[in-house]
mmCIF file of C-alpha atoms and ligand atoms in Angstrom:
data_model
loop_
_atom_site.group_PDB
_atom_site.id
_atom_site.type_symbol
_atom_site.label_atom_id
_atom_site.label_comp_id
_atom_site.label_asym_id
_atom_site.label_seq_id
_atom_site.Cartn_x
_atom_site.Cartn_y
_atom_site.Cartn_z
ATOM 1 C CA MET D 1107 -6.250 75.958 -96.996
ATOM 2 C CA LYS D 1108 -3.554 78.151 -95.410
ATOM 3 C CA SER D 1109 0.187 77.536 -95.074
ATOM 4 C CA ILE D 1110 1.078 75.859 -91.790
ATOM 5 C CA GLN D 1111 2.596 77.801 -88.887
ATOM 6 C CA PRO D 1112 3.884 75.209 -86.399
ATOM 7 C CA PRO D 1113 4.645 76.737 -82.985
ATOM 8 C CA VAL D 1114 8.232 76.835 -81.744
ATOM 9 C CA ARG D 1115 8.629 74.123 -79.112
ATOM 10 C CA ILE D 1116 11.446 73.139 -76.799
ATOM 11 C CA LEU D 1117 11.690 69.444 -77.613
ATOM 12 C CA LEU D 1118 12.772 67.638 -74.438
ATOM 13 C CA GLY D 1119 10.982 64.372 -75.068
ATOM 14 C CA PRO D 1120 12.419 61.018 -76.188
ATOM 15 C CA GLY D 1121 12.786 62.368 -79.747
ATOM 16 C CA PRO D 1122 12.699 64.018 -82.143
ATOM 17 C CA SER D 1123 15.175 66.452 -80.614
ATOM 18 C CA GLU D 1124 15.483 70.042 -81.768
ATOM 19 C CA PRO D 1125 17.644 70.201 -84.903
ATOM 20 C CA HIS D 1126 20.433 72.760 -85.168
ATOM 21 C CA PRO D 1127 19.254 75.777 -87.247
ATOM 22 C CA ASP D 1128 21.936 74.993 -89.872
ATOM 23 C CA VAL D 1129 20.420 71.528 -90.279
ATOM 24 C CA LEU D 1130 16.956 72.969 -90.942
ATOM 25 C CA GLN D 1131 18.451 75.455 -93.357
ATOM 26 C CA ALA D 1132 20.313 72.712 -95.233
ATOM 27 C CA GLN D 1133 16.950 71.032 -95.826
ATOM 28 C CA SER D 1134 15.686 73.950 -97.867
ATOM 29 C CA LYS D 1135 18.565 73.989 -100.365
ATOM 30 C CA PRO D 1136 17.793 73.355 -104.067
ATOM 31 C CA MET D 1137 16.522 69.917 -105.046
ATOM 32 C CA LEU D 1138 18.836 67.579 -106.939
ATOM 33 C CA GLY D 1139 18.041 64.376 -108.779
ATOM 34 C CA HIS D 1140 18.819 61.176 -106.866
ATOM 35 C CA LEU D 1141 21.488 60.177 -109.408
ATOM 36 C CA ASP D 1142 22.978 63.655 -109.852
ATOM 37 C CA PRO D 1143 26.777 63.431 -109.433
ATOM 38 C CA VAL D 1144 26.639 66.265 -106.869
ATOM 39 C CA PHE D 1145 24.101 64.326 -104.808
ATOM 40 C CA MET D 1146 26.178 61.146 -105.064
ATOM 41 C CA GLN D 1147 29.108 63.100 -103.649
ATOM 42 C CA ILE D 1148 26.889 64.204 -100.742
ATOM 43 C CA LEU D 1149 25.943 60.557 -100.116
ATOM 44 C CA LEU D 1150 29.537 59.354 -100.153
ATOM 45 C CA GLU D 1151 30.578 62.120 -97.742
ATOM 46 C CA THR D 1152 27.643 61.153 -95.511
ATOM 47 C CA GLN D 1153 28.809 57.541 -95.577
ATOM 48 C CA ASP D 1154 32.317 58.541 -94.631
ATOM 49 C CA ALA D 1155 31.015 60.705 -91.751
ATOM 50 C CA LEU D 1156 28.749 57.884 -90.540
ATOM 51 C CA ARG D 1157 31.774 55.593 -90.332
ATOM 52 C CA LYS D 1158 33.519 58.173 -88.157
ATOM 53 C CA VAL D 1159 30.507 58.638 -85.878
ATOM 54 C CA PHE D 1160 29.956 54.871 -85.530
ATOM 55 C CA GLN D 1161 33.754 54.480 -85.106
ATOM 56 C CA THR D 1162 33.951 51.793 -87.731
ATOM 57 C CA ARG D 1163 35.707 50.973 -90.963
ATOM 58 C CA ASN D 1164 32.772 48.840 -92.126
ATOM 59 C CA GLU D 1165 32.329 49.125 -95.879
ATOM 60 C CA HIS D 1166 28.610 48.396 -95.485
ATOM 61 C CA THR D 1167 27.685 51.655 -93.797
ATOM 62 C CA LEU D 1168 24.812 53.807 -95.032
ATOM 63 C CA ALA D 1169 21.551 55.454 -94.014
ATOM 64 C CA VAL D 1170 18.303 53.671 -94.836
ATOM 65 C CA SER D 1171 15.392 55.864 -95.978
ATOM 66 C CA GLY D 1172 13.049 55.554 -93.032
ATOM 67 C CA THR D 1173 13.057 56.143 -89.271
ATOM 68 C CA GLY D 1174 14.930 54.148 -86.607
ATOM 69 C CA MET D 1175 12.436 51.311 -87.041
ATOM 70 C CA ALA D 1176 13.556 50.971 -90.672
ATOM 71 C CA GLY D 1177 17.085 50.464 -89.344
ATOM 72 C CA MET D 1178 15.867 47.735 -86.986
ATOM 73 C CA GLU D 1179 13.871 46.034 -89.761
ATOM 74 C CA CYS D 1180 16.808 46.327 -92.181
ATOM 75 C CA VAL D 1181 19.278 44.605 -89.873
ATOM 76 C CA PHE D 1182 16.942 41.743 -88.936
ATOM 77 C CA ALA D 1183 15.550 41.296 -92.468
ATOM 78 C CA ASN D 1184 19.091 40.883 -93.805
ATOM 79 C CA LEU D 1185 20.591 38.743 -91.058
ATOM 80 C CA ILE D 1186 17.760 36.329 -90.338
ATOM 81 C CA GLU D 1187 16.652 33.383 -92.410
ATOM 82 C CA PRO D 1188 13.466 31.528 -91.468
ATOM 83 C CA GLY D 1189 14.048 29.318 -88.430
ATOM 84 C CA ASP D 1190 17.332 30.949 -87.336
ATOM 85 C CA LYS D 1191 17.717 30.995 -83.567
ATOM 86 C CA VAL D 1192 17.788 34.569 -82.279
ATOM 87 C CA LEU D 1193 18.333 35.701 -78.712
ATOM 88 C CA ILE D 1194 16.946 39.076 -77.679
ATOM 89 C CA CYS D 1195 17.987 40.728 -74.417
ATOM 90 C CA ALA D 1196 15.021 42.895 -73.451
ATOM 91 C CA ALA D 1197 14.859 45.303 -70.527
ATOM 92 C CA GLY D 1198 12.295 47.716 -71.919
ATOM 93 C CA PHE D 1199 9.867 48.604 -74.682
ATOM 94 C CA PHE D 1200 12.426 48.701 -77.501
ATOM 95 C CA GLY D 1201 14.014 45.398 -76.490
ATOM 96 C CA GLU D 1202 10.550 43.832 -76.684
ATOM 97 C CA ARG D 1203 10.010 45.509 -80.052
ATOM 98 C CA MET D 1204 13.245 43.920 -81.297
ATOM 99 C CA GLY D 1205 11.865 40.512 -80.329
ATOM 100 C CA ASP D 1206 8.699 41.253 -82.294
ATOM 101 C CA ILE D 1207 10.653 42.317 -85.391
ATOM 102 C CA ALA D 1208 12.883 39.220 -85.168
ATOM 103 C CA LYS D 1209 9.731 37.040 -84.989
ATOM 104 C CA ARG D 1210 8.261 38.796 -88.000
ATOM 105 C CA SER D 1211 11.497 37.997 -89.825
ATOM 106 C CA ARG D 1212 10.524 34.361 -89.033
ATOM 107 C CA ALA D 1213 13.307 33.736 -86.524
ATOM 108 C CA ASN D 1214 13.000 31.225 -83.732
ATOM 109 C CA VAL D 1215 13.188 33.826 -80.951
ATOM 110 C CA GLU D 1216 14.172 33.454 -77.307
ATOM 111 C CA VAL D 1217 13.909 36.516 -75.081
ATOM 112 C CA VAL D 1218 15.886 36.977 -71.864
ATOM 113 C CA ARG D 1219 14.573 39.750 -69.711
ATOM 114 C CA ALA D 1220 15.902 42.137 -67.079
ATOM 115 C CA THR D 1221 13.771 44.424 -64.926
ATOM 116 C CA TRP D 1222 12.843 47.655 -66.732
ATOM 117 C CA GLY D 1223 15.146 50.427 -65.527
ATOM 118 C CA THR D 1224 18.127 48.104 -64.994
ATOM 119 C CA SER D 1225 20.805 46.683 -67.288
ATOM 120 C CA PHE D 1226 21.810 43.052 -67.823
ATOM 121 C CA ASP D 1227 24.448 41.195 -65.810
ATOM 122 C CA GLN D 1228 27.121 39.848 -68.099
ATOM 123 C CA GLU D 1229 26.611 36.374 -66.553
ATOM 124 C CA ALA D 1230 22.902 36.359 -67.455
ATOM 125 C CA ILE D 1231 23.768 37.044 -71.101
ATOM 126 C CA GLN D 1232 26.609 34.549 -71.036
ATOM 127 C CA SER D 1233 24.416 31.733 -69.749
ATOM 128 C CA ALA D 1234 21.592 32.565 -72.213
ATOM 129 C CA LEU D 1235 24.126 32.429 -75.068
ATOM 130 C CA ALA D 1236 25.462 29.086 -73.823
ATOM 131 C CA GLN D 1237 21.936 27.699 -73.440
ATOM 132 C CA TYR D 1238 20.419 28.845 -76.763
ATOM 133 C CA GLN D 1239 23.471 29.040 -79.064
ATOM 134 C CA PRO D 1240 21.723 31.656 -81.233
ATOM 135 C CA LYS D 1241 22.917 32.752 -84.667
ATOM 136 C CA VAL D 1242 22.105 36.351 -83.778
ATOM 137 C CA MET D 1243 21.797 38.213 -80.483
ATOM 138 C CA GLY D 1244 20.092 41.621 -80.253
ATOM 139 C CA ILE D 1245 20.368 44.215 -77.500
ATOM 140 C CA VAL D 1246 19.442 47.883 -77.046
ATOM 141 C CA HIS D 1247 22.384 50.086 -76.054
ATOM 142 C CA ALA D 1248 20.315 52.963 -74.639
ATOM 143 C CA GLU D 1249 16.756 51.890 -73.717
ATOM 144 C CA THR D 1250 14.699 55.016 -74.383
ATOM 145 C CA SER D 1251 11.694 53.642 -72.507
ATOM 146 C CA THR D 1252 13.584 53.437 -69.179
ATOM 147 C CA GLY D 1253 16.695 55.620 -69.426
ATOM 148 C CA ALA D 1254 18.955 52.600 -68.824
ATOM 149 C CA CYS D 1255 22.201 52.106 -70.670
ATOM 150 C CA GLN D 1256 23.658 48.660 -71.367
ATOM 151 C CA PRO D 1257 27.458 48.221 -71.164
ATOM 152 C CA LEU D 1258 28.553 46.658 -74.450
ATOM 153 C CA GLN D 1259 32.347 46.550 -74.255
ATOM 154 C CA ASP D 1260 32.636 42.798 -73.735
ATOM 155 C CA LEU D 1261 29.551 41.504 -75.540
ATOM 156 C CA GLY D 1262 31.067 41.285 -79.016
ATOM 157 C CA ARG D 1263 33.905 39.082 -77.825
ATOM 158 C CA LEU D 1264 31.461 36.948 -75.854
ATOM 159 C CA CYS D 1265 29.188 36.532 -78.888
ATOM 160 C CA GLN D 1266 32.136 35.529 -81.061
ATOM 161 C CA THR D 1267 32.968 32.636 -78.731
ATOM 162 C CA HIS D 1268 29.454 31.315 -79.441
ATOM 163 C CA ASN D 1269 29.622 32.073 -83.157
ATOM 164 C CA THR D 1270 26.775 34.531 -82.672
ATOM 165 C CA LEU D 1271 26.344 37.846 -84.478
ATOM 166 C CA LEU D 1272 25.833 40.831 -82.173
ATOM 167 C CA VAL D 1273 23.152 43.343 -83.228
ATOM 168 C CA VAL D 1274 22.978 46.649 -81.353
ATOM 169 C CA ASP D 1275 20.199 49.235 -81.316
ATOM 170 C CA ALA D 1276 21.983 52.585 -81.074
ATOM 171 C CA VAL D 1277 18.988 54.789 -81.825
ATOM 172 C CA THR D 1278 19.428 56.877 -78.660
ATOM 173 C CA SER D 1279 23.099 56.209 -77.934
ATOM 174 C CA LEU D 1280 24.707 57.364 -81.192
ATOM 175 C CA ALA D 1281 26.533 60.677 -80.608
ATOM 176 C CA THR D 1282 25.259 60.978 -77.013
ATOM 177 C CA ILE D 1283 27.451 58.368 -75.247
ATOM 178 C CA PRO D 1284 30.525 56.386 -76.347
ATOM 179 C CA LEU D 1285 29.760 53.759 -78.997
ATOM 180 C CA LYS D 1286 32.758 52.042 -80.569
ATOM 181 C CA VAL D 1287 31.487 49.649 -83.195
ATOM 182 C CA ASP D 1288 34.804 48.112 -84.303
ATOM 183 C CA GLU D 1289 36.563 48.121 -80.926
ATOM 184 C CA TRP D 1290 33.553 46.472 -79.264
ATOM 185 C CA GLN D 1291 33.187 43.960 -82.132
ATOM 186 C CA ILE D 1292 29.577 44.847 -82.866
ATOM 187 C CA ASP D 1293 28.501 43.020 -86.031
ATOM 188 C CA ALA D 1294 25.461 45.118 -86.982
ATOM 189 C CA VAL D 1295 24.209 48.422 -85.619
ATOM 190 C CA TYR D 1296 21.409 50.831 -86.485
ATOM 191 C CA SER D 1297 20.319 54.266 -85.319
ATOM 192 C CA GLY D 1298 18.010 57.167 -86.192
ATOM 193 C CA SER D 1299 18.659 60.681 -87.440
ATOM 194 C CA GLN D 1300 16.381 62.478 -84.967
ATOM 195 C CA LYS D 1301 18.091 62.052 -81.597
ATOM 196 C CA GLY D 1302 21.807 62.475 -80.871
ATOM 197 C CA LEU D 1303 22.566 63.467 -84.468
ATOM 198 C CA GLY D 1304 20.180 66.415 -84.129
ATOM 199 C CA CYS D 1305 18.460 65.988 -87.494
ATOM 200 C CA PRO D 1306 14.795 65.592 -88.413
ATOM 201 C CA PRO D 1307 13.400 62.037 -88.322
ATOM 202 C CA GLY D 1308 13.469 60.065 -91.547
ATOM 203 C CA LEU D 1309 16.866 58.401 -91.975
ATOM 204 C CA ALA D 1310 18.311 55.372 -90.208
ATOM 205 C CA PRO D 1311 22.102 54.979 -90.173
ATOM 206 C CA VAL D 1312 23.075 51.285 -90.430
ATOM 207 C CA SER D 1313 26.462 49.580 -90.393
ATOM 208 C CA MET D 1314 27.347 45.880 -90.786
ATOM 209 C CA ASN D 1315 30.772 44.254 -90.631
ATOM 210 C CA GLU D 1316 32.189 41.473 -92.803
ATOM 211 C CA ARG D 1317 30.973 38.727 -90.436
ATOM 212 C CA ALA D 1318 27.421 40.008 -90.813
ATOM 213 C CA ILE D 1319 27.712 40.545 -94.557
ATOM 214 C CA THR D 1320 29.073 37.019 -95.015
ATOM 215 C CA LYS D 1321 25.860 35.713 -93.435
ATOM 216 C CA VAL D 1322 23.822 37.918 -95.783
ATOM 217 C CA ARG D 1323 25.762 36.654 -98.817
ATOM 218 C CA GLN D 1324 25.267 33.032 -97.745
ATOM 219 C CA ARG D 1325 21.463 33.317 -97.543
ATOM 220 C CA LYS D 1326 19.541 30.550 -99.303
ATOM 221 C CA GLN D 1327 16.665 32.934 -100.071
ATOM 222 C CA PRO D 1328 17.017 36.604 -101.021
ATOM 223 C CA VAL D 1329 16.124 39.161 -98.360
ATOM 224 C CA GLN D 1330 12.317 39.340 -98.391
ATOM 225 C CA SER D 1331 12.361 43.163 -98.434
ATOM 226 C CA TYR D 1332 13.874 44.573 -101.605
ATOM 227 C CA TYR D 1333 13.710 48.066 -100.105
ATOM 228 C CA LEU D 1334 15.887 47.099 -97.111
ATOM 229 C CA ASP D 1335 18.244 44.628 -98.828
ATOM 230 C CA ILE D 1336 21.699 45.880 -97.789
ATOM 231 C CA LEU D 1337 23.476 44.415 -100.819
ATOM 232 C CA GLU D 1338 21.027 46.107 -103.204
ATOM 233 C CA LEU D 1339 21.297 49.372 -101.242
ATOM 234 C CA MET D 1340 25.092 49.284 -101.487
ATOM 235 C CA LYS D 1341 24.832 49.281 -105.284
ATOM 236 C CA TYR D 1342 23.255 52.734 -104.970
ATOM 237 C CA TRP D 1343 25.770 53.919 -102.342
ATOM 238 C CA SER D 1344 28.694 53.559 -104.718
ATOM 239 C CA SER D 1345 30.814 55.553 -107.135
ATOM 240 C CA ALA D 1346 28.801 54.015 -110.020
ATOM 241 C CA PRO D 1347 25.302 54.221 -108.565
ATOM 242 C CA ALA D 1348 22.352 52.272 -109.918
ATOM 243 C CA TYR D 1349 18.719 53.169 -109.219
ATOM 244 C CA HIS D 1350 17.316 51.455 -106.141
ATOM 245 C CA HIS D 1351 14.716 53.931 -104.848
ATOM 246 C CA THR D 1352 14.332 57.699 -104.964
ATOM 247 C CA ALA D 1353 16.374 58.860 -101.981
ATOM 248 C CA PRO D 1354 14.753 61.581 -99.829
ATOM 249 C CA ILE D 1355 17.173 64.213 -101.098
ATOM 250 C CA THR D 1356 16.564 67.034 -98.616
ATOM 251 C CA SER D 1357 16.624 64.661 -95.622
ATOM 252 C CA PHE D 1358 20.106 63.690 -96.746
ATOM 253 C CA TYR D 1359 21.117 67.360 -96.922
ATOM 254 C CA ALA D 1360 20.033 67.633 -93.276
ATOM 255 C CA LEU D 1361 21.894 64.480 -92.241
ATOM 256 C CA HIS D 1362 25.037 65.653 -94.032
ATOM 257 C CA GLU D 1363 24.903 68.968 -92.145
ATOM 258 C CA GLY D 1364 24.090 67.252 -88.837
ATOM 259 C CA LEU D 1365 27.067 64.909 -89.216
ATOM 260 C CA LYS D 1366 29.304 67.827 -90.171
ATOM 261 C CA LEU D 1367 28.340 69.540 -86.900
ATOM 262 C CA VAL D 1368 28.942 66.359 -84.858
ATOM 263 C CA LEU D 1369 32.424 65.953 -86.313
ATOM 264 C CA GLN D 1370 33.199 69.654 -85.929
ATOM 265 C CA GLU D 1371 32.307 69.475 -82.234
ATOM 266 C CA GLY D 1372 34.171 66.168 -81.838
ATOM 267 C CA LEU D 1373 32.643 63.021 -80.405
ATOM 268 C CA GLU D 1374 34.393 63.235 -77.025
ATOM 269 C CA THR D 1375 33.340 66.862 -76.540
ATOM 270 C CA ARG D 1376 29.791 66.006 -77.547
ATOM 271 C CA TRP D 1377 29.601 63.107 -75.078
ATOM 272 C CA GLN D 1378 30.947 65.416 -72.345
ATOM 273 C CA ARG D 1379 28.376 68.103 -73.185
ATOM 274 C CA HIS D 1380 25.571 65.541 -72.888
ATOM 275 C CA GLN D 1381 26.987 64.354 -69.565
ATOM 276 C CA ARG D 1382 27.368 67.868 -68.141
ATOM 277 C CA ASN D 1383 23.865 69.056 -69.029
ATOM 278 C CA TRP D 1384 22.357 65.823 -67.761
ATOM 279 C CA GLN D 1385 24.154 66.231 -64.391
ATOM 280 C CA ALA D 1386 22.555 69.681 -64.093
ATOM 281 C CA LEU D 1387 19.152 68.239 -64.994
ATOM 282 C CA LYS D 1388 19.511 65.370 -62.567
ATOM 283 C CA SER D 1389 20.501 67.521 -59.617
ATOM 284 C CA GLY D 1390 17.643 69.954 -60.393
ATOM 285 C CA LEU D 1391 15.130 67.099 -60.485
ATOM 286 C CA LEU D 1392 16.382 65.732 -57.185
ATOM 287 C CA GLN D 1393 16.095 69.225 -55.677
ATOM 288 C CA LEU D 1394 12.456 69.293 -56.795
ATOM 289 C CA GLY D 1395 11.989 66.139 -54.739
ATOM 290 C CA LEU D 1396 11.597 63.882 -57.796
ATOM 291 C CA LYS D 1397 13.040 60.370 -58.073
ATOM 292 C CA LEU D 1398 14.592 58.671 -61.077
ATOM 293 C CA LEU D 1399 13.237 55.311 -62.210
ATOM 294 C CA THR D 1400 16.555 54.056 -63.516
ATOM 295 C CA ASP D 1401 19.084 52.235 -61.405
ATOM 296 C CA GLU D 1402 21.959 54.569 -60.487
ATOM 297 C CA SER D 1403 24.467 52.159 -62.080
ATOM 298 C CA CYS D 1404 23.097 52.463 -65.610
ATOM 299 C CA GLN D 1405 21.585 55.945 -65.998
ATOM 300 C CA MET D 1406 22.337 57.754 -69.242
ATOM 301 C CA PRO D 1407 22.487 61.421 -70.219
ATOM 302 C CA ALA D 1408 20.229 61.372 -73.291
ATOM 303 C CA LEU D 1409 17.081 60.213 -71.506
ATOM 304 C CA THR D 1410 16.043 60.635 -67.910
ATOM 305 C CA ALA D 1411 13.065 58.675 -66.615
ATOM 306 C CA VAL D 1412 11.397 60.387 -63.657
ATOM 307 C CA GLU D 1413 8.824 58.725 -61.435
ATOM 308 C CA ILE D 1414 5.556 60.661 -61.313
ATOM 309 C CA PRO D 1415 4.839 61.408 -57.647
ATOM 310 C CA SER D 1416 1.632 59.892 -56.321
ATOM 311 C CA GLY D 1417 -1.356 62.198 -56.523
ATOM 312 C CA ILE D 1418 0.022 63.962 -59.621
ATOM 313 C CA ASP D 1419 -1.584 63.380 -62.994
ATOM 314 C CA ASP D 1420 0.786 62.636 -65.877
ATOM 315 C CA LEU D 1421 -1.163 64.347 -68.654
ATOM 316 C CA THR D 1422 -2.140 67.426 -66.630
ATOM 317 C CA ILE D 1423 1.538 68.290 -66.110
ATOM 318 C CA ARG D 1424 2.621 67.436 -69.648
ATOM 319 C CA LYS D 1425 -0.199 69.526 -71.132
ATOM 320 C CA LYS D 1426 0.672 72.452 -68.858
ATOM 321 C CA LEU D 1427 4.346 72.247 -69.864
ATOM 322 C CA LEU D 1428 3.391 72.193 -73.538
ATOM 323 C CA ASN D 1429 0.637 74.802 -73.546
ATOM 324 C CA GLU D 1430 2.062 77.302 -71.063
ATOM 325 C CA TYR D 1431 5.807 76.878 -71.550
ATOM 326 C CA GLY D 1432 6.099 75.344 -75.033
ATOM 327 C CA ILE D 1433 8.083 72.427 -73.595
ATOM 328 C CA GLU D 1434 7.538 68.846 -74.749
ATOM 329 C CA ILE D 1435 8.508 65.904 -72.562
ATOM 330 C CA GLY D 1436 7.449 62.272 -73.025
ATOM 331 C CA GLY D 1437 5.241 59.935 -71.031
ATOM 332 C CA GLY D 1438 5.865 56.300 -70.150
ATOM 333 C CA LEU D 1439 5.550 53.439 -72.626
ATOM 334 C CA GLY D 1440 3.850 50.076 -72.011
ATOM 335 C CA PRO D 1441 3.667 49.222 -68.303
ATOM 336 C CA LEU D 1442 5.260 52.586 -67.423
ATOM 337 C CA LYS D 1443 2.414 54.601 -69.004
ATOM 338 C CA GLY D 1444 1.187 57.151 -66.459
ATOM 339 C CA LYS D 1445 4.034 56.229 -64.094
ATOM 340 C CA ILE D 1446 7.029 58.117 -65.493
ATOM 341 C CA TRP D 1447 7.986 61.171 -67.485
ATOM 342 C CA ARG D 1448 10.798 60.889 -70.005
ATOM 343 C CA ILE D 1449 13.050 63.899 -70.424
ATOM 344 C CA GLY D 1450 15.399 63.902 -73.378
ATOM 345 C CA LEU D 1451 18.577 65.950 -73.714
ATOM 346 C CA MET D 1452 19.890 65.014 -77.123
ATOM 347 C CA GLY D 1453 21.993 66.563 -79.865
ATOM 348 C CA TYR D 1454 21.605 70.331 -80.233
ATOM 349 C CA GLY D 1455 18.817 70.201 -77.629
ATOM 350 C CA SER D 1456 21.250 69.197 -74.880
ATOM 351 C CA SER D 1457 21.979 72.683 -73.537
ATOM 352 C CA ILE D 1458 22.115 74.279 -70.100
ATOM 353 C CA GLN D 1459 19.557 76.865 -71.255
ATOM 354 C CA ASN D 1460 17.050 74.079 -71.979
ATOM 355 C CA VAL D 1461 17.772 72.451 -68.614
ATOM 356 C CA GLU D 1462 17.165 75.736 -66.794
ATOM 357 C CA LYS D 1463 13.971 76.522 -68.725
ATOM 358 C CA PHE D 1464 12.638 73.049 -68.074
ATOM 359 C CA LEU D 1465 13.439 72.979 -64.345
ATOM 360 C CA SER D 1466 11.871 76.370 -63.771
ATOM 361 C CA ALA D 1467 8.706 75.409 -65.720
ATOM 362 C CA MET D 1468 8.466 72.043 -63.976
ATOM 363 C CA GLN D 1469 8.753 73.656 -60.555
ATOM 364 C CA LYS D 1470 5.839 75.982 -61.388
ATOM 365 C CA CYS D 1471 3.757 73.121 -62.781
ATOM 366 C CA LEU D 1472 4.311 70.966 -59.692
ATOM 367 C CA ASN D 1473 3.405 73.864 -57.405
HETATM 368 N N1 LIG H 275 14.930 51.918 -80.773
HETATM 369 C C1 LIG H 275 14.971 52.810 -79.779
HETATM 370 C C2 LIG H 275 15.893 52.575 -78.614
HETATM 371 C C3 LIG H 275 14.179 53.954 -79.835
HETATM 372 O O1 LIG H 275 14.233 54.857 -78.846
HETATM 373 C C4 LIG H 275 13.337 54.170 -80.948
HETATM 374 C C5 LIG H 275 12.469 55.354 -81.011
HETATM 375 O O2 LIG H 275 12.329 56.107 -80.086
HETATM 376 C C6 LIG H 275 13.330 53.212 -81.967
HETATM 377 C C7 LIG H 275 14.135 52.098 -81.850
HETATM 378 C C8 LIG H 275 12.468 53.384 -83.159
HETATM 379 O O3 LIG H 275 12.830 54.546 -83.860
HETATM 380 P P1 LIG H 275 11.778 55.389 -84.721
HETATM 381 O O4 LIG H 275 10.688 55.821 -83.807
HETATM 382 O O5 LIG H 275 12.615 56.507 -85.246
HETATM 383 O O6 LIG H 275 11.284 54.502 -85.801
#
């Protein structure tokens, strides 16, 4: 057996995005024990940085060991008790996945749907809330399967009038577009390390406010998953830590460095960079004669969904991009398989150089 030599790729798919070189370097620093005081300091700094990036003062803010899906499972496992009514607003693959996870947490789930590639009307959500009176409502902020972004500003207030907890999937939105957890009264939110934060996959930032934690504390049964129990996890994320599980030490080094870079750049500047590079991508795609799937009103900079022109084979182009130009883009999920390409510009990978390399390669592939 030989040591591996992975090729250098330009990662312009739906994630993982290309990590900043400093993030990769941080991952190879010396190993520490998971209860070493130096490591605990790294965790507490990470927690503080996560609060800043989520724009929250929530005490219950941490990163779960696992990918974005672990964040989704953590939030639902903690908030739902068997039989709880849960409303899921689904307009894509990850909205549907949320419904599945809520069902597996033994909720009584209702799903309201919007056409893939669009966002929800506020009235549709309002009437579903009034009709179902759910304990929890879940929605995806940035639907990675369609490139559609959901406005969230007013949903928290609306949920509060129905005594409903608002859960937001911010896997693709965190650090790519504005997300203001406290101002928008989001009760529970989760994300992933491998997209806008520009880190390798493997950690899932999660934050829950006091309204959400009160529901967790009032549970009749303990959270079924010990691993994802937020109250147990918080005993580890403290100044007097107790063993919960062996944290993936070097992944946390990477997250710490990634968050440091986000805060150094500044959230506003980072959002603007994503917007600028996406505008360049979008106008280049339109010049190539390609069309976007997503409704103009809700397109987002981190993920662009492009319709595959008729007569062009999805895999032929993606393989050519990968093998001849070293560029990865994504294909469609679910009913959009074979119908769209998904181009991600996230974190460190959102650069004008990447946009130019991609557009030039795509033009040659299409010719
Ligand atoms: N939610 C959204 C919106 C996603 O885009 C993804 C992954 O792409 C997930 C959840 C699941 O995250 P992961 O694949 O890191 O488990």
